[in-house]
PDB file of C-alpha atoms in Angstrom:
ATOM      1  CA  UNK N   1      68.342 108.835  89.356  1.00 45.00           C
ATOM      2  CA  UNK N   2      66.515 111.294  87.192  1.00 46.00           C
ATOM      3  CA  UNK N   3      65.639 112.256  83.498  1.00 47.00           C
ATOM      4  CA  UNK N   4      67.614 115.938  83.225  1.00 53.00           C
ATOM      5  CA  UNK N   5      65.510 117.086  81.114  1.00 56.00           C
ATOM      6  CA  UNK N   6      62.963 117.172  84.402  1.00 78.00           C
ATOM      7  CA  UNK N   7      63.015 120.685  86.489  1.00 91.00           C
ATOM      8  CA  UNK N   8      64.207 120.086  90.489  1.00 95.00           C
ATOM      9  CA  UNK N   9      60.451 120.558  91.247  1.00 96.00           C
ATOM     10  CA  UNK N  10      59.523 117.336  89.268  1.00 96.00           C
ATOM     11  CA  UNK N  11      62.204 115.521  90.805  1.00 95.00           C
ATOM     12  CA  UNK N  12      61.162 116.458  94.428  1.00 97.00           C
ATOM     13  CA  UNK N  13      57.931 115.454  93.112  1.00 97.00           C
ATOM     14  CA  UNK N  14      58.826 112.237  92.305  1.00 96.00           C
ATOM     15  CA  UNK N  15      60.515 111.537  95.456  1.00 96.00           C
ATOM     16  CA  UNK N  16      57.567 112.698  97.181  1.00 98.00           C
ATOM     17  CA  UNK N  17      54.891 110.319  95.142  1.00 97.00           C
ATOM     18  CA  UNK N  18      58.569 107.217  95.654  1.00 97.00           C
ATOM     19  CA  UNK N  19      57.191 108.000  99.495  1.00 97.00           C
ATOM     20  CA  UNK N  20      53.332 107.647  99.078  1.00 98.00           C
ATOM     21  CA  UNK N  21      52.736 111.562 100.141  1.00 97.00           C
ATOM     22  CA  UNK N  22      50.183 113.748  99.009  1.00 97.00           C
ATOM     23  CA  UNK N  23      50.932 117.410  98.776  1.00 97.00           C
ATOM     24  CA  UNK N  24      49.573 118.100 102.211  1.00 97.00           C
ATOM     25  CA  UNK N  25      51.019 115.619 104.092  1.00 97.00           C
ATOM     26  CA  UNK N  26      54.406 116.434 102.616  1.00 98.00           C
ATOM     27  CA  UNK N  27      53.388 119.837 102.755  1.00 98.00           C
ATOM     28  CA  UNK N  28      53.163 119.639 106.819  1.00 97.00           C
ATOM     29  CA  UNK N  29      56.500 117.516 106.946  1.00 97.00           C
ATOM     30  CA  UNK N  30      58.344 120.929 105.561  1.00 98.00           C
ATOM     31  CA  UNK N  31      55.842 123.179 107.311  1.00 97.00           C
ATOM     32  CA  UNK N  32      54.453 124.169 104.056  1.00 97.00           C
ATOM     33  CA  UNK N  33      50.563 124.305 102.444  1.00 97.00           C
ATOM     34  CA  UNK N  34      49.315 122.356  99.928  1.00 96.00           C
ATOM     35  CA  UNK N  35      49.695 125.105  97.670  1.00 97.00           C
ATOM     36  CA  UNK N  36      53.228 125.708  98.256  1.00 97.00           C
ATOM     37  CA  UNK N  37      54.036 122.136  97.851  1.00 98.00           C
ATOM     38  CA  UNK N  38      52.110 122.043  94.166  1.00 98.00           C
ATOM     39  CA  UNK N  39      53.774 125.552  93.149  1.00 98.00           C
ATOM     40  CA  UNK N  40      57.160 123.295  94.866  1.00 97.00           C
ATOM     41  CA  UNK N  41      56.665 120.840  92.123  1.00 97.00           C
ATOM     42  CA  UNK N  42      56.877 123.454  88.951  1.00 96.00           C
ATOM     43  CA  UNK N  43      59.996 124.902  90.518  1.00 95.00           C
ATOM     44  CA  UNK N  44      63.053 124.884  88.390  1.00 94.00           C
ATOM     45  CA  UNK N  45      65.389 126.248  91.199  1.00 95.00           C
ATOM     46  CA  UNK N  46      64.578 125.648  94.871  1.00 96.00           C
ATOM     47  CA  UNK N  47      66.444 127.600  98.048  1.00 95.00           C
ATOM     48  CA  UNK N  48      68.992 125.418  99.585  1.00 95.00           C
ATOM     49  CA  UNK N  49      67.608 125.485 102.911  1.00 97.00           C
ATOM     50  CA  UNK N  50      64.122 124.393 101.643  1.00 98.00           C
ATOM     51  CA  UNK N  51      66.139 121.368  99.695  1.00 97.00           C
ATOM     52  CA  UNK N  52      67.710 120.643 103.193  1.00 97.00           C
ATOM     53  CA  UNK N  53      64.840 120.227 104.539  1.00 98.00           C
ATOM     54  CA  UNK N  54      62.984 118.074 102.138  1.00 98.00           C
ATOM     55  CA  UNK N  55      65.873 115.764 101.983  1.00 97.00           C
ATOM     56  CA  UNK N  56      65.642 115.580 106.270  1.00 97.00           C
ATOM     57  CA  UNK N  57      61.866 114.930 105.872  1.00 97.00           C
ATOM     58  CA  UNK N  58      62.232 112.449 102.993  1.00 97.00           C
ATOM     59  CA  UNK N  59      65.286 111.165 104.454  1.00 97.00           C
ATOM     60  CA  UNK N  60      66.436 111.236 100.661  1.00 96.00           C
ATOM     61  CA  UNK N  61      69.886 113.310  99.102  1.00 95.00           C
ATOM     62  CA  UNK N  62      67.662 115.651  97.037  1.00 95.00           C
ATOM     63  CA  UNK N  63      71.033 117.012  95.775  1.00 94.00           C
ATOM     64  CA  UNK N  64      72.188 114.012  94.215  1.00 91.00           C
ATOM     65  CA  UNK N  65      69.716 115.806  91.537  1.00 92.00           C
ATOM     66  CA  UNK N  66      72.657 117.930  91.048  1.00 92.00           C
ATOM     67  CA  UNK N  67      75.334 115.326  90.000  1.00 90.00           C
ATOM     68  CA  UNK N  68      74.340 114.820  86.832  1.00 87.00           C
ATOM     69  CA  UNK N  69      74.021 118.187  85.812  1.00 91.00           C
ATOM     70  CA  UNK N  70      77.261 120.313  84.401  1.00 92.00           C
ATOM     71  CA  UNK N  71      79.640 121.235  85.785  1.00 94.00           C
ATOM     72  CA  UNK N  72      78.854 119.355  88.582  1.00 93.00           C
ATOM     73  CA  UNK N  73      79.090 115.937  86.916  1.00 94.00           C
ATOM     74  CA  UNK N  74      82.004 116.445  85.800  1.00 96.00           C
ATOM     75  CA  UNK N  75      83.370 117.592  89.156  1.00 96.00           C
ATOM     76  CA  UNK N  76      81.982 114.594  90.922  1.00 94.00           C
ATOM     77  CA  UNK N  77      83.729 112.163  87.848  1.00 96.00           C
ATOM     78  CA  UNK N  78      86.587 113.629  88.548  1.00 97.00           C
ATOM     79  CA  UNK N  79      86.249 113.175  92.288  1.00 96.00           C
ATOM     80  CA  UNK N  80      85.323 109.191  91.688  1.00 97.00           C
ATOM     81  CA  UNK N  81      88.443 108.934  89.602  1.00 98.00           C
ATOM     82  CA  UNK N  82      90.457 110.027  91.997  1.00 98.00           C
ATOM     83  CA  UNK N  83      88.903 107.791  94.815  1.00 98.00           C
ATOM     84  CA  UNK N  84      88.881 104.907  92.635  1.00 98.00           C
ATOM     85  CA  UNK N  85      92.783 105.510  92.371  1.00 98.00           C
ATOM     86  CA  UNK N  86      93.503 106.273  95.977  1.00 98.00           C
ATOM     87  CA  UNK N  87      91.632 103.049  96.672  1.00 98.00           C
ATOM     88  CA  UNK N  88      93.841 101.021  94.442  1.00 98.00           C
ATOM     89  CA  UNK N  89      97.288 102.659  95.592  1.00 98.00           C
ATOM     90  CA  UNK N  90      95.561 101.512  99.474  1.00 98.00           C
ATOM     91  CA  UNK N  91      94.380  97.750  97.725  1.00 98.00           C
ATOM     92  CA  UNK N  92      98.161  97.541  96.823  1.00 98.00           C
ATOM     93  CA  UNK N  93      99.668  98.398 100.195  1.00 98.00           C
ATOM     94  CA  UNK N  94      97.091  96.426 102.118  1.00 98.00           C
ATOM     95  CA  UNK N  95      98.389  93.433  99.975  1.00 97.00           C
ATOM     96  CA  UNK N  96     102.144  93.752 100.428  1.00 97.00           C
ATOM     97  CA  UNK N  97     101.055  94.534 103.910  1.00 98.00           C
ATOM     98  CA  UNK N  98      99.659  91.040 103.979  1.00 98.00           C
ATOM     99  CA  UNK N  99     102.442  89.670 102.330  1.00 98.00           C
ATOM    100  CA  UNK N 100     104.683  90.519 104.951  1.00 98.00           C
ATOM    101  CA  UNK N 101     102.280  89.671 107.763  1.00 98.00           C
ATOM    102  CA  UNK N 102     102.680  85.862 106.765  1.00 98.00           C
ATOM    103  CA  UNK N 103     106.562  86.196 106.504  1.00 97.00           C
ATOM    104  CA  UNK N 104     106.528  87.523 109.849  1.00 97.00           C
ATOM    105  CA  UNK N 105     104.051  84.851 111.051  1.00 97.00           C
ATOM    106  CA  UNK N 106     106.451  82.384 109.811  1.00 97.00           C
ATOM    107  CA  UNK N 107     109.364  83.353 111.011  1.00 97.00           C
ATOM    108  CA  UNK N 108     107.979  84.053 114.099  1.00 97.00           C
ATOM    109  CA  UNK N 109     106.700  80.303 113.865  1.00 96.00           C
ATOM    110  CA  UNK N 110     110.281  78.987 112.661  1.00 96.00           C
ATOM    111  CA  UNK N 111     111.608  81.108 115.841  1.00 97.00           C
ATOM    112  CA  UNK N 112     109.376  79.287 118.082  1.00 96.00           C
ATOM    113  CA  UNK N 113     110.454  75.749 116.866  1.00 95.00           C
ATOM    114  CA  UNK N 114     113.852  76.645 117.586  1.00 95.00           C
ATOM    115  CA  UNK N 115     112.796  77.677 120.702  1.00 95.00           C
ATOM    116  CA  UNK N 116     111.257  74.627 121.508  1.00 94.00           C
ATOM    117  CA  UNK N 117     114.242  72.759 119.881  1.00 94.00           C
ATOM    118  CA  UNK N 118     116.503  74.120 122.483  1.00 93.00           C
ATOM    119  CA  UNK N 119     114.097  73.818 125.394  1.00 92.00           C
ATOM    120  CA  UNK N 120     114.437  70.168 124.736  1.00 91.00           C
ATOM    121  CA  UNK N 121     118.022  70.221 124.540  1.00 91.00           C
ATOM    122  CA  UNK N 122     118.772  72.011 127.735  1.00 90.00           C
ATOM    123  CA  UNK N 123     116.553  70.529 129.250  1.00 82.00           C
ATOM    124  CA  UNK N 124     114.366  73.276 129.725  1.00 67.00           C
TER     125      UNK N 124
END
């Protein structure tokens, strides 16, 4: 998503010049000046709030910036890990759950013949 070495300044940049703004236009999407926006852009930390709200305006995660910077890349690989293994324990069930669906179907299928079977014997 970004080149680390970059400051979170560049990066909002970057997603600001991705949406075809200049400075003041962006600058009156986050109630800023053109100024603020340029001195914005040279920024190597940046107040939450303000990152909320350029993410809102840009309709962008500006704090994906974050994930690949330690130790919050490591935090989030851990995280994935742990998805990708809860979603193959849930693949596994969901296929033995499917497994027994179609037993039951056929059962419930060999059921009915016999059903049928004695309807005709009966009579009924």
């Amino acid at each position: 998503m970004s080149n680390f070495s970059e400051s979170i300044g560049l990066f909002v940049k970057q997603l600001v010049e991705k949406h075809n703004l200049t400075p003041t236009e962006f600058g009156r999407k986050i109630n800023k000046t053109s100024q603020n926006v340029l001195d914005i852009y040279k920024r190597t930390a940046i107040d939450s709030e303000l990152l909320l709200i350029i993410s809102k305006e840009l309709n962008e995660n500006v704090f994906a910036y974050f994930d690949e910077i330690e130790p919050i890349k490591t935090f989030r690989t851990a995280q994935n890990a742990e998805f990708d293994a809860r979603i193959a324990t849930l693949e596994s069930e969901k296929s033995a759950l499917q497994e027994k669906v179609t037993l039951l179907e056929n059962h419930l299928a060999d059921k009915q013949k016999l059903v049928e079977a004695l309807e005709k014997l009966t009579g009924g």
